[in-house]
CSV table of C-alpha atoms (C1' of nucleotides) in Angstrom, one decimal:
chain,number,residue,atom,x,y,z
A,1,MET,CA,43.9,4.4,-102.1
A,2,ILE,CA,43.1,6.2,-105.2
A,3,ASP,CA,44.6,9.7,-105.2
A,4,LEU,CA,42.0,12.5,-105.4
A,5,LYS,CA,44.2,14.0,-108.1
A,6,ILE,CA,43.4,11.1,-110.4
A,7,ILE,CA,39.7,11.7,-109.8
A,8,ARG,CA,40.1,15.3,-110.7
A,9,GLU,CA,42.2,14.8,-113.8
A,10,ASN,CA,40.9,11.5,-115.1
A,11,PRO,CA,37.5,10.7,-113.7
A,12,GLU,CA,36.6,8.5,-116.6
A,13,LEU,CA,39.4,6.1,-115.8
A,14,VAL,CA,38.3,5.8,-112.2
A,15,LYS,CA,34.6,5.3,-113.3
A,16,ALA,CA,35.6,2.6,-115.7
A,17,THR,CA,37.6,0.9,-113.0
A,18,CYS,CA,34.8,1.0,-110.5
A,19,LYS,CA,32.4,-0.4,-113.1
A,20,LYS,CA,34.7,-3.3,-113.9
A,21,ARG,CA,35.3,-4.0,-110.2
A,22,GLY,CA,31.7,-3.7,-109.1
A,23,CYS,CA,32.3,-0.7,-106.9
A,24,ASP,CA,29.2,1.5,-106.7
A,25,VAL,CA,30.8,4.7,-105.3
A,26,ASP,CA,29.4,7.6,-107.4
A,27,ILE,CA,32.6,9.3,-108.8
A,28,ASP,CA,30.8,12.4,-110.0
A,29,ALA,CA,29.3,12.9,-106.6
A,30,LEU,CA,32.8,12.4,-105.1
A,31,ALA,CA,34.3,14.9,-107.5
A,32,ALA,CA,31.6,17.4,-106.5
A,33,LEU,CA,32.3,16.9,-102.8
A,34,ASP,CA,36.0,17.4,-103.5
A,35,ARG,CA,35.2,20.8,-105.2
A,36,GLU,CA,33.0,21.8,-102.4
A,37,HIS,CA,35.6,20.8,-99.9
A,38,ARG,CA,38.3,22.8,-101.5
A,39,GLU,CA,36.1,25.8,-101.8
A,40,ALA,CA,35.2,25.7,-98.1
A,41,LEU,CA,38.9,25.2,-97.3
A,42,GLY,CA,40.0,28.1,-99.4
A,43,LYS,CA,37.5,30.4,-97.9
A,44,ALA,CA,38.4,29.3,-94.4
A,45,GLU,CA,42.1,29.8,-95.1
A,46,GLY,CA,41.5,33.3,-96.5
A,47,LEU,CA,39.5,34.2,-93.5
A,48,ARG,CA,42.2,32.8,-91.2
A,49,ALA,CA,44.8,34.8,-93.0
A,50,GLU,CA,42.8,37.9,-92.4
A,51,ARG,CA,42.4,37.0,-88.8
A,52,ASN,CA,46.1,36.4,-88.3
A,53,ARG,CA,46.8,39.8,-89.7
A,54,LEU,CA,44.3,41.6,-87.5
A,55,SER,CA,45.4,39.6,-84.5
A,56,LYS,CA,48.8,41.2,-84.7
A,57,GLU,CA,47.2,44.7,-84.5
A,58,CYS,CA,45.2,43.8,-81.4
A,59,GLN,CA,47.9,45.0,-79.0
A,60,THR,CA,47.9,48.5,-80.4
A,61,ASN,CA,44.4,48.8,-81.9
A,62,PRO,CA,41.4,47.8,-79.7
A,63,ASP,CA,39.1,48.0,-82.7
A,64,ALA,CA,40.9,45.1,-84.4
A,65,ARG,CA,39.9,42.9,-81.5
A,66,VAL,CA,36.2,43.6,-82.1
A,67,LYS,CA,36.5,42.9,-85.8
A,68,VAL,CA,38.3,39.6,-85.2
A,69,LYS,CA,35.7,38.6,-82.7
A,70,ASP,CA,33.0,39.1,-85.3
A,71,MET,CA,34.8,36.8,-87.7
A,72,LYS,CA,35.0,34.0,-85.3
A,73,GLU,CA,31.6,32.4,-86.0
A,74,GLU,CA,32.0,32.5,-89.7
A,75,LEU,CA,35.4,30.9,-89.5
A,76,ALA,CA,34.1,28.2,-87.2
A,77,SER,CA,31.3,27.3,-89.5
A,78,LEU,CA,33.6,27.1,-92.5
A,79,GLU,CA,36.0,24.9,-90.6
A,80,GLU,CA,33.3,22.6,-89.6
A,81,ARG,CA,31.9,22.4,-93.1
A,82,SER,CA,35.3,21.6,-94.4
A,83,ALA,CA,35.9,18.9,-91.8
A,84,VAL,CA,32.5,17.2,-92.5
A,85,LEU,CA,33.2,17.2,-96.2
A,86,ALA,CA,36.7,15.8,-95.7
A,87,LYS,CA,35.3,13.0,-93.6
A,88,GLU,CA,32.7,12.2,-96.2
A,89,ILE,CA,35.3,12.2,-99.0
A,90,ASP,CA,37.6,9.9,-97.0
A,91,GLU,CA,34.8,7.5,-96.3
A,92,LYS,CA,34.0,7.2,-100.0
A,93,LEU,CA,37.6,7.1,-101.0
A,94,SER,CA,38.3,4.2,-98.6
A,95,TRP,CA,35.9,2.0,-100.7
A,96,LEU,CA,37.5,2.7,-104.1
A,97,PRO,CA,39.4,-0.2,-105.5
A,98,ASN,CA,42.8,0.1,-107.0
A,99,LEU,CA,43.3,0.7,-110.7
A,100,ILE,CA,43.9,-2.4,-112.9
A,101,ASP,CA,46.8,-3.4,-115.1
A,102,ASP,CA,45.7,-3.9,-118.7
A,103,ALA,CA,47.1,-7.4,-118.5
A,104,VAL,CA,44.5,-8.5,-116.0
A,105,PRO,CA,42.0,-10.8,-117.8
A,106,GLN,CA,38.2,-10.3,-117.6
A,107,GLY,CA,36.4,-12.8,-115.5
A,108,GLU,CA,34.4,-13.5,-112.4
A,109,THR,CA,36.0,-16.5,-110.6
A,110,ASP,CA,39.2,-18.5,-110.4
A,111,ALA,CA,37.8,-20.6,-113.3
A,112,ASP,CA,38.5,-17.5,-115.5
A,113,ASN,CA,42.1,-17.1,-114.5
A,114,GLN,CA,44.6,-17.6,-117.4
A,115,GLU,CA,47.3,-20.2,-117.2
A,116,ILE,CA,50.7,-18.7,-117.9
A,117,ARG,CA,52.8,-21.8,-117.7
A,118,LYS,CA,52.8,-25.3,-116.4
A,119,VAL,CA,55.9,-26.6,-114.7
A,120,GLY,CA,56.9,-30.1,-113.4
A,121,LYS,CA,55.7,-33.5,-114.2
A,122,LEU,CA,52.6,-34.8,-112.5
A,123,PRO,CA,53.3,-37.8,-110.3
A,124,GLU,CA,52.0,-41.2,-111.4
A,125,PHE,CA,50.6,-43.6,-108.9
A,126,SER,CA,50.1,-47.3,-109.3
A,127,PHE,CA,47.4,-47.0,-106.7
A,128,GLN,CA,44.6,-44.7,-105.9
A,129,PRO,CA,46.3,-41.6,-104.2
A,130,LYS,CA,44.8,-40.5,-100.9
A,131,ASP,CA,44.1,-36.9,-100.0
A,132,HIS,CA,46.0,-35.2,-97.2
A,133,GLN,CA,43.2,-35.7,-94.7
A,134,GLU,CA,43.4,-39.4,-95.0
A,135,LEU,CA,47.2,-39.4,-95.1
A,136,GLY,CA,47.2,-37.2,-92.0
A,137,GLU,CA,45.1,-39.7,-90.2
A,138,ILE,CA,47.1,-42.8,-91.3
A,139,LEU,CA,50.3,-41.1,-90.4
A,140,GLY,CA,48.9,-39.6,-87.2
A,141,ILE,CA,50.3,-36.1,-88.0
A,142,ILE,CA,47.2,-34.0,-88.6
A,143,ASP,CA,44.5,-33.8,-85.8
A,144,ALA,CA,41.5,-31.7,-86.8
A,145,ALA,CA,39.1,-33.4,-84.4
A,146,ARG,CA,41.1,-32.2,-81.3
A,147,GLY,CA,41.6,-28.8,-83.0
A,148,ALA,CA,37.8,-28.5,-83.0
A,149,LYS,CA,37.6,-29.8,-79.4
A,150,VAL,CA,40.1,-27.3,-78.0
A,151,ALA,CA,39.4,-24.4,-80.3
A,152,GLN,CA,36.7,-24.7,-83.0
A,153,ALA,CA,36.1,-26.5,-86.3
A,154,GLY,CA,38.7,-25.0,-88.7
A,155,PHE,CA,41.5,-25.2,-86.2
A,156,TYR,CA,43.8,-28.2,-86.2
A,157,TYR,CA,47.0,-29.7,-84.8
A,158,TRP,CA,50.1,-30.7,-86.8
A,159,LYS,CA,51.7,-33.4,-84.7
A,160,GLY,CA,55.0,-35.3,-84.5
A,161,LYS,CA,56.8,-35.7,-87.8
A,162,GLY,CA,54.1,-33.7,-89.5
A,163,ALA,CA,54.9,-30.7,-87.3
A,164,GLN,CA,58.6,-31.3,-87.9
A,165,LEU,CA,58.0,-31.3,-91.7
A,166,CYS,CA,56.2,-28.0,-91.4
A,167,GLN,CA,58.9,-26.4,-89.3
A,168,ALA,CA,61.5,-27.7,-91.7
A,169,LEU,CA,59.6,-26.2,-94.6
A,170,PHE,CA,59.2,-22.9,-93.0
A,171,TYR,CA,62.8,-22.7,-91.7
A,172,TRP,CA,64.3,-23.7,-95.1
A,173,THR,CA,62.1,-21.2,-96.9
A,174,GLN,CA,63.2,-18.4,-94.6
A,175,MET,CA,66.9,-19.3,-95.2
A,176,GLU,CA,66.4,-19.3,-98.9
A,177,LEU,CA,64.7,-15.9,-98.9
A,178,ILE,CA,67.5,-14.5,-96.7
A,179,LYS,CA,70.0,-15.7,-99.3
A,180,ARG,CA,67.9,-13.8,-101.9
A,181,GLY,CA,68.3,-10.5,-100.0
A,182,PHE,CA,65.3,-10.5,-97.7
A,183,THR,CA,65.5,-9.3,-94.1
A,184,LEU,CA,63.8,-11.7,-91.7
A,185,PHE,CA,61.3,-10.4,-89.1
A,186,MET,CA,59.3,-11.7,-86.3
A,187,THR,CA,56.3,-9.5,-86.0
A,188,PRO,CA,53.3,-8.9,-83.8
A,189,CYS,CA,50.4,-11.2,-84.5
A,190,VAL,CA,47.9,-8.5,-83.8
A,191,ALA,CA,47.4,-5.2,-85.4
A,192,LYS,CA,45.2,-2.2,-84.9
A,193,GLU,CA,42.3,-1.2,-87.1
A,194,HIS,CA,44.3,1.6,-88.8
A,195,THR,CA,46.9,-0.9,-90.0
A,196,LEU,CA,44.3,-3.3,-91.4
A,197,TYR,CA,42.6,-0.3,-93.1
A,198,GLY,CA,46.0,0.9,-94.5
A,199,THR,CA,46.9,-2.5,-95.9
A,200,GLY,CA,43.5,-2.7,-97.6
A,201,TYR,CA,42.0,-5.5,-95.5
A,202,LEU,CA,39.5,-3.0,-94.1
A,203,PRO,CA,36.9,-2.0,-95.1
A,204,PHE,CA,36.9,-4.6,-97.9
A,205,PHE,CA,37.3,-7.8,-95.9
A,206,ALA,CA,35.9,-6.8,-92.5
A,207,ASP,CA,34.1,-10.0,-92.1
A,208,GLN,CA,37.3,-12.0,-92.4
A,209,THR,CA,39.0,-10.6,-89.4
A,210,TYR,CA,39.1,-11.8,-85.8
A,211,ALA,CA,38.7,-8.7,-83.8
A,212,LEU,CA,39.7,-8.7,-80.1
A,213,LYS,CA,37.1,-7.8,-77.7
A,214,ASN,CA,37.5,-4.4,-76.0
A,215,GLU,CA,40.6,-3.6,-77.9
A,216,ASP,CA,41.5,-1.7,-81.0
A,217,LEU,CA,43.2,-4.9,-82.2
A,218,ALA,CA,42.6,-7.9,-84.5
A,219,LEU,CA,44.5,-11.1,-85.1
A,220,ILE,CA,46.5,-10.6,-88.2
A,221,GLY,CA,45.2,-12.2,-91.4
A,222,THR,CA,48.8,-12.2,-92.8
A,223,SER,CA,52.1,-10.7,-91.8
A,224,GLU,CA,51.7,-8.5,-94.8
A,225,GLN,CA,49.7,-6.3,-92.4
A,226,THR,CA,52.4,-6.0,-89.9
A,227,LEU,CA,55.3,-5.9,-92.4
A,228,VAL,CA,53.8,-3.2,-94.6
A,229,GLY,CA,52.5,-1.3,-91.6
A,230,TYR,CA,56.0,-1.3,-90.3
A,231,HIS,CA,56.9,1.7,-92.4
A,232,ALA,CA,53.6,3.7,-92.0
A,233,ASP,CA,54.0,7.4,-91.9
A,234,GLU,CA,57.7,7.2,-92.9
A,235,ILE,CA,59.7,8.7,-95.7
A,236,LEU,CA,62.2,6.2,-97.0
A,237,GLU,CA,65.5,7.0,-98.6
A,238,GLY,CA,65.3,6.3,-102.3
A,239,GLU,CA,68.7,4.7,-102.4
A,240,GLN,CA,67.8,2.1,-99.8
A,241,LEU,CA,65.0,0.8,-101.9
A,242,PRO,CA,63.9,-1.9,-102.6
A,243,LEU,CA,63.4,-3.2,-99.0
A,244,CYS,CA,62.7,-6.9,-99.1
A,245,TYR,CA,61.1,-8.2,-95.9
A,246,THR,CA,60.0,-11.7,-94.9
A,247,ALA,CA,58.4,-13.1,-91.8
A,248,TYR,CA,56.9,-16.4,-90.6
A,249,THR,CA,53.6,-16.0,-88.7
A,250,PRO,CA,50.3,-17.6,-88.1
A,251,CYS,CA,47.4,-16.1,-90.1
A,252,PHE,CA,43.9,-15.9,-88.8
A,253,ARG,CA,40.8,-15.7,-91.1
A,254,THR,CA,37.2,-16.3,-90.2
A,255,GLU,CA,36.5,-17.5,-93.8
A,256,SER,CA,32.9,-16.6,-93.3
A,257,GLY,CA,30.8,-17.3,-96.3
A,258,SER,CA,33.3,-19.8,-97.8
A,259,TYR,CA,31.8,-23.0,-96.4
A,260,GLY,CA,31.9,-25.9,-98.8
A,261,LYS,CA,34.8,-24.3,-100.8
A,262,ALA,CA,37.5,-26.9,-101.0
A,263,SER,CA,37.0,-27.5,-97.3
A,264,ARG,CA,38.0,-31.1,-97.0
A,265,GLY,CA,41.0,-31.6,-94.7
A,266,ILE,CA,42.9,-28.5,-93.7
A,267,PHE,CA,43.0,-26.8,-97.0
A,268,ARG,CA,40.8,-24.0,-95.9
A,269,VAL,CA,41.1,-23.2,-92.2
A,270,HIS,CA,40.8,-20.4,-89.7
A,271,GLN,CA,44.5,-20.5,-88.8
A,272,PHE,CA,47.4,-21.3,-91.1
A,273,HIS,CA,51.1,-20.5,-91.2
A,274,LYS,CA,52.9,-18.5,-93.8
A,275,VAL,CA,56.3,-17.3,-94.8
A,276,GLU,CA,55.6,-14.0,-96.6
A,277,GLN,CA,57.6,-11.8,-99.0
A,278,ILE,CA,57.0,-8.1,-98.9
A,279,ILE,CA,58.8,-5.5,-101.0
A,280,PHE,CA,58.8,-1.8,-100.9
A,281,CYS,CA,60.1,-0.2,-104.1
A,282,LYS,CA,60.0,2.8,-106.4
A,283,PRO,CA,57.0,2.9,-108.6
A,284,GLU,CA,59.0,2.3,-111.8
A,285,ASP,CA,60.4,-0.9,-110.3
A,286,SER,CA,57.2,-2.7,-109.1
A,287,VAL,CA,56.7,-4.7,-112.2
A,288,LYS,CA,60.2,-6.0,-111.9
A,289,TYR,CA,59.9,-7.0,-108.2
A,290,HIS,CA,56.5,-8.5,-108.7
A,291,GLU,CA,58.3,-10.9,-111.1
A,292,PHE,CA,61.1,-11.3,-108.7
A,293,CYS,CA,58.7,-12.6,-106.0
A,294,LEU,CA,57.1,-15.0,-108.5
A,295,GLU,CA,60.6,-16.3,-109.4
A,296,ASN,CA,61.2,-17.0,-105.7
A,297,GLU,CA,57.9,-18.9,-105.4
A,298,GLU,CA,58.7,-21.0,-108.4
A,299,TYR,CA,62.2,-21.7,-107.3
A,300,LEU,CA,60.9,-22.9,-103.9
A,301,LEU,CA,58.3,-25.2,-105.5
A,302,GLN,CA,60.9,-26.5,-108.0
A,303,GLN,CA,63.4,-27.3,-105.2
A,304,LEU,CA,60.6,-29.1,-103.4
A,305,GLY,CA,59.8,-31.1,-106.6
A,306,LEU,CA,56.1,-30.0,-106.7
A,307,PRO,CA,54.3,-29.7,-110.0
A,308,TYR,CA,52.4,-26.4,-110.4
A,309,HIS,CA,51.1,-23.9,-112.8
A,310,VAL,CA,51.2,-20.1,-112.7
A,311,VAL,CA,48.0,-18.2,-113.4
A,312,ASN,CA,47.3,-14.7,-114.3
A,313,VAL,CA,44.5,-13.9,-111.9
A,314,CYS,CA,41.3,-12.4,-113.4
A,315,LEU,CA,39.5,-9.3,-112.3
A,316,GLY,CA,36.8,-11.0,-110.2
A,317,ASP,CA,39.3,-13.2,-108.4
A,318,MET,CA,41.6,-10.3,-107.4
A,319,GLY,CA,40.9,-8.3,-104.3
A,320,ALA,CA,40.1,-4.6,-104.5
A,321,PRO,CA,43.5,-3.4,-103.4
A,322,GLY,CA,45.3,-5.4,-106.2
A,323,TYR,CA,46.6,-3.9,-109.4
A,324,ARG,CA,47.9,-7.2,-110.8
A,325,LYS,CA,48.1,-10.7,-109.3
A,326,PHE,CA,49.7,-14.0,-110.0
A,327,ASP,CA,48.7,-17.1,-108.2
A,328,ILE,CA,50.6,-20.4,-108.2
A,329,GLU,CA,48.5,-23.5,-108.0
A,330,ALA,CA,50.3,-26.7,-107.0
A,331,TRP,CA,49.1,-30.1,-108.1
A,332,PHE,CA,47.2,-32.0,-105.4
A,333,PRO,CA,46.7,-35.6,-106.4
A,334,GLY,CA,44.1,-36.1,-103.6
A,335,PHE,CA,42.0,-33.4,-105.2
A,336,ASN,CA,43.1,-34.4,-108.7
A,337,ALA,CA,43.5,-30.7,-109.4
A,338,TYR,CA,45.7,-27.7,-109.2
A,339,ARG,CA,45.0,-25.6,-106.1
A,340,GLU,CA,46.2,-22.3,-104.9
A,341,VAL,CA,49.3,-22.3,-102.8
A,342,THR,CA,50.7,-18.9,-103.3
A,343,SER,CA,49.4,-15.5,-104.2
A,344,ASN,CA,51.5,-12.6,-105.4
A,345,THR,CA,50.1,-9.1,-105.8
A,346,ASN,CA,51.4,-5.8,-107.0
A,347,LEU,CA,49.5,-3.3,-104.9
A,348,THR,CA,51.2,-0.3,-106.5
A,349,ASP,CA,50.5,2.7,-104.3
A,350,PHE,CA,47.2,1.5,-102.9
A,351,GLN,CA,48.6,0.6,-99.5
A,352,SER,CA,51.4,3.2,-99.4
A,353,GLY,CA,48.9,5.9,-100.1
A,354,ARG,CA,46.7,4.8,-97.2
A,355,LEU,CA,49.6,4.3,-94.8
A,356,LYS,CA,51.6,7.3,-96.0
A,357,ILE,CA,54.7,5.4,-97.0
A,358,ARG,CA,56.8,7.7,-99.2
A,359,TYR,CA,60.3,7.8,-100.6
A,360,LYS,CA,62.6,10.6,-101.4
A,361,ASP,CA,65.6,10.6,-103.8
A,362,LYS,CA,68.6,12.9,-103.5
A,363,ASP,CA,67.9,14.1,-107.0
A,364,GLY,CA,64.4,15.3,-105.9
A,365,GLY,CA,62.3,12.3,-106.9
A,366,LYS,CA,59.6,11.6,-104.4
A,367,GLY,CA,56.2,10.0,-104.0
A,368,PHE,CA,54.5,7.0,-102.6
A,369,VAL,CA,56.4,3.7,-102.8
A,370,HIS,CA,54.9,0.6,-104.4
A,371,THR,CA,54.3,-2.5,-102.4
A,372,ILE,CA,54.4,-6.1,-103.5
A,373,SER,CA,52.9,-8.8,-101.3
A,374,ALA,CA,53.6,-12.4,-102.1
A,375,THR,CA,53.3,-15.8,-100.3
A,376,ALA,CA,56.5,-17.8,-100.1
A,377,VAL,CA,55.0,-21.0,-98.6
A,378,THR,CA,52.2,-22.0,-96.3
A,379,ASP,CA,50.8,-25.1,-94.7
A,380,ARG,CA,49.2,-25.8,-98.1
A,381,VAL,CA,52.7,-26.5,-99.5
A,382,ALA,CA,53.2,-29.1,-96.7
A,383,ILE,CA,50.0,-30.8,-97.6
A,384,ALA,CA,51.0,-30.7,-101.3
A,385,ILE,CA,54.1,-32.5,-100.2
A,386,LEU,CA,52.1,-35.2,-98.4
A,387,GLU,CA,49.9,-35.8,-101.4
A,388,ASN,CA,52.6,-35.8,-104.1
A,389,TYR,CA,55.2,-37.8,-102.1
A,390,GLN,CA,52.8,-40.5,-100.8
A,391,GLN,CA,53.6,-44.2,-101.3
A,392,ALA,CA,51.3,-47.1,-101.7
A,393,ASP,CA,51.4,-47.9,-97.9
A,394,GLY,CA,50.5,-44.4,-97.0
A,395,SER,CA,54.0,-43.4,-96.0
A,396,VAL,CA,55.4,-40.1,-97.3
A,397,VAL,CA,58.9,-39.4,-98.6
A,398,ILE,CA,60.5,-36.1,-97.5
A,399,PRO,CA,61.8,-33.9,-100.4
A,400,GLU,CA,65.6,-33.9,-100.5
A,401,VAL,CA,66.1,-30.2,-99.6
A,402,LEU,CA,64.1,-30.5,-96.4
A,403,ARG,CA,65.9,-33.6,-95.0
A,404,PRO,CA,68.7,-31.6,-93.3
A,405,PHE,CA,66.0,-29.9,-91.4
A,406,THR,CA,63.6,-32.7,-90.6
A,407,GLY,CA,66.4,-35.2,-89.8
A,408,PHE,CA,64.4,-38.0,-91.4
A,409,ASP,CA,63.6,-39.0,-95.0
A,410,LYS,CA,60.2,-40.6,-94.6
A,411,ILE,CA,57.1,-40.5,-92.4
A,412,GLU,CA,55.7,-44.0,-91.7
A,413,PRO,CA,52.1,-44.9,-90.9
A,414,ALA,CA,51.3,-44.9,-87.2
A,415,LYS,CA,50.7,-48.3,-85.7
B,1,G,C1',49.5,-4.1,-60.6
B,2,G,C1',52.0,0.4,-57.6
B,3,A,C1',55.0,5.1,-57.8
B,4,G,C1',57.2,8.8,-60.6
B,5,G,C1',58.9,11.3,-65.2
B,6,G,C1',58.2,12.6,-70.3
B,7,A,C1',56.3,13.4,-75.7
B,8,U,C1',58.9,19.9,-80.1
B,9,G,C1',61.5,19.1,-87.3
B,10,G,C1',66.5,13.3,-89.5
B,11,U,C1',68.6,13.6,-84.4
B,12,C,C1',69.8,16.4,-79.9
B,13,G,C1',67.5,20.5,-77.7
B,14,A,C1',65.6,25.9,-76.5
B,15,G,C1',60.9,27.8,-75.9
B,16,U,C1',55.5,28.8,-69.7
B,17,G,C1',50.2,33.7,-74.1
B,18,G,C1',51.9,38.1,-79.1
B,19,U,C1',60.0,40.5,-81.9
B,20,U,C1',58.8,32.2,-82.9
B,21,U,C1',57.6,33.7,-89.8
B,22,A,C1',59.7,27.2,-84.1
B,23,A,C1',66.4,29.6,-81.5
B,24,G,C1',70.8,26.8,-81.4
B,25,G,C1',74.0,22.3,-82.0
B,26,C,C1',74.9,17.8,-84.7
B,27,A,C1',74.1,15.0,-89.1
B,28,G,C1',73.2,15.8,-94.4
B,29,C,C1',73.6,18.7,-99.2
B,30,G,C1',76.0,22.7,-102.3
B,31,G,C1',80.1,26.1,-102.6
B,32,U,C1',85.0,28.8,-101.3
B,33,C,C1',89.9,27.5,-99.9
B,34,U,C1',93.4,23.0,-100.9
B,35,U,C1',97.7,18.8,-105.1
B,36,G,C1',93.8,15.8,-102.4
B,37,A,C1',91.5,15.4,-97.6
B,38,A,C1',90.6,17.5,-92.9
B,39,A,C1',89.8,22.1,-90.6
B,40,A,C1',87.7,26.9,-91.3
B,41,C,C1',84.2,30.0,-93.7
B,42,C,C1',79.5,30.9,-96.8
B,43,G,C1',74.8,29.2,-98.3
B,44,C,C1',70.8,25.4,-98.3
B,45,C,C1',68.6,22.0,-95.0
B,46,G,C1',60.7,18.9,-91.9
B,47,G,C1',55.9,17.6,-93.9
B,48,G,C1',50.7,18.3,-95.9
B,49,G,C1',47.1,21.3,-98.6
B,50,C,C1',45.9,25.4,-102.0
B,51,U,C1',48.1,28.8,-105.5
B,52,A,C1',46.6,34.3,-109.7
B,53,C,C1',53.9,30.8,-108.4
B,54,G,C1',53.9,36.8,-105.5
B,55,G,C1',52.4,33.7,-101.7
B,56,C,C1',48.5,31.8,-98.3
B,57,U,C1',47.4,28.1,-94.7
B,58,C,C1',47.8,23.8,-91.4
B,59,C,C1',51.0,20.4,-88.4
B,60,C,C1',55.1,21.0,-81.7
B,61,G,C1',51.8,12.9,-79.2
B,62,U,C1',45.9,12.7,-80.2
B,63,G,C1',41.2,15.0,-79.4
B,64,G,C1',38.4,18.9,-77.1
B,65,G,C1',38.2,23.8,-74.4
B,66,U,C1',39.7,29.1,-72.9
B,67,U,C1',41.5,33.6,-75.9
B,68,C,C1',41.5,38.8,-80.6
B,69,A,C1',45.9,35.4,-80.4
B,70,A,C1',48.0,28.6,-77.8
B,71,A,C1',54.1,24.7,-78.6
B,72,U,C1',53.0,27.7,-74.2
B,73,C,C1',46.9,27.9,-70.1
B,74,C,C1',42.7,24.0,-68.9
B,75,C,C1',40.3,19.0,-69.6
B,76,A,C1',40.4,14.0,-71.5
B,77,C,C1',43.0,10.2,-74.0
B,78,U,C1',47.2,7.6,-76.2
B,79,C,C1',52.1,6.3,-76.2
B,80,C,C1',57.1,6.1,-74.2
B,81,C,C1',60.8,5.9,-70.2
B,82,U,C1',62.5,4.9,-65.0
B,83,C,C1',61.9,2.3,-60.3
B,84,C,C1',59.2,-1.6,-57.5
B,85,G,C1',56.2,-6.1,-57.8
B,86,C,C1',54.8,-10.4,-60.8
B,87,C,C1',56.5,-13.2,-64.8
B,88,A,C1',57.3,-16.5,-70.5
RNA sequence: GGAGGGAUGGUCGAGUGGUUUAAGGCAGCGGUCUUGAAAACCGCCGGGGCUACGGCUCCCGUGGGUUCAAAUCCCACUCCCUCCGCCA
C-alpha cells in the first residue's frame, strides 16, 4: 500500500509509477479527496471537542444540553462525510501498485527480463531428450488423466517413486532452510479475503483465486499469504528481526486467461506444491535479505545439479505489489529452454502497510517492516530433475543429495 | 451438533451512564542507593489521525442503536474457552 503521505509529499513520483505500471488511478483526484477528507475530519473533531466540553456542563447547566443537542445533526453529517471519503480513498489506494526500484528494467513480458548470470552446464544427450510429460507416462509417476477425472483438467497425481521424489525434494529443502535460520511452519491452506487483500493478491489477482462458497475464505495461492498474514496487526520487536519463515503447502490458482502458456505436462497447473521463504525485516535490510533468499535458491539448485540462469524481472512481468523481483529459470531439456522455477520479490512495505505489520526499536526507531517473498522449490523443480537427469531408456537418476530421502537412486520405466 | 461462560492496553485485572483524562499488579525502560547485584524507593511505560507542538480527537472483539454524555444500556454479528456428543 502506498502511504498517503507519499502522495501528499511527492505526487509526481506516484504518478510516474502509475504511468509505468499501467495503473489508471487519478492521483490528483486522490490527493483532492485526501484534502477534503482531512478537512471534514478536522471540522468533526473540533465540533466533537466542543461537544465534549459542553457535555461536562450538562449536569449543572440545563442550557448546555440544548446547545449540544443542536450540534448533533451537524456532527453526524460531518462524520458521515468523512467516512464516505475515507472509504473512497481506501478503494483507490488499494489499486495503487508499489513503487519501483531503479534497477528494474523496462519491458512488457518475460522476454524483456535481463539475464544476470548463467550457472551450471547444460546436459548433453546422445538421444532426443523427452519432456516430463512423456517421462511421467513412461515411468508411471505422473497421472494427469486421472487428475482430470477426479478433479478437473489442471490437477494431477504424482505416483509411486515420482511422489517419493517430490516428498524427498520438499523435505530436504525444508531441512536446508532450517539450517539457514528459517523457522518451519505448517499453515492453514485457506485464508480470508482480508489476508489476500493484505498480501496484495486482492484486488489485483482476484480472478486467480479459488473462493469457497458461502465462506469468507479462499484456497491459498501460496503460503506467502498465510505466513505474511501471520503477523497482521502486530508490532514486532526490532531486535528480533529478521524473522525468516518457511512452510510447505499446496498452492491453488485458477490460471484463468493463461491457456496455451507453456501448458504441456504439469508445468502450469491449478494446484502445485511449494516450499516458501518469507522474511520480515527492517526497511534498511530488505535489499540484503532479498539477496539472501536468492542465494538460498541458487544453493538449492546447485546442490541438485540443475543448470539455471537468474533474471532481473522487468516492469511488465512483475506484479503490482513488487518493488523488485528476481526469477530463476532452470534449464528444461524437454522444452529446450530456461523456464521459471523460483520467484523472489522484495515487496518493501506494500504488504506490511496493508496488514499493519510494524516494528519498534528500543532506541525509538519504528515503522512498517519490509517483507521478502521467495520460492525455495516447487513441483517444477521435480520436473526439471526428470528432464535433466533422464537416460536413453527413459529412466531417471536421482540427484545425490536427495538419495538419503528417496531411498533409491533411479526411477526405472514401468513395465 | 447440544449446553454454558467470556472478549478491557505487552500481560493479569478493576470498572454496570458523567471525580475514568481507562484504577491497580506484573513485566519492561531510566534513575537513586550499592564494590557489584538483589531488595527498596523515584520517574517513564498502548496504538492511530491531526497539530498553530500549547494540544485536540478516535480506539475497551466488530457493526448498528438509545443518550447532552456509552467500556458501562439495547440489538445483531464474529471470535475464544469449558463440558457433552461425533471424529482424522
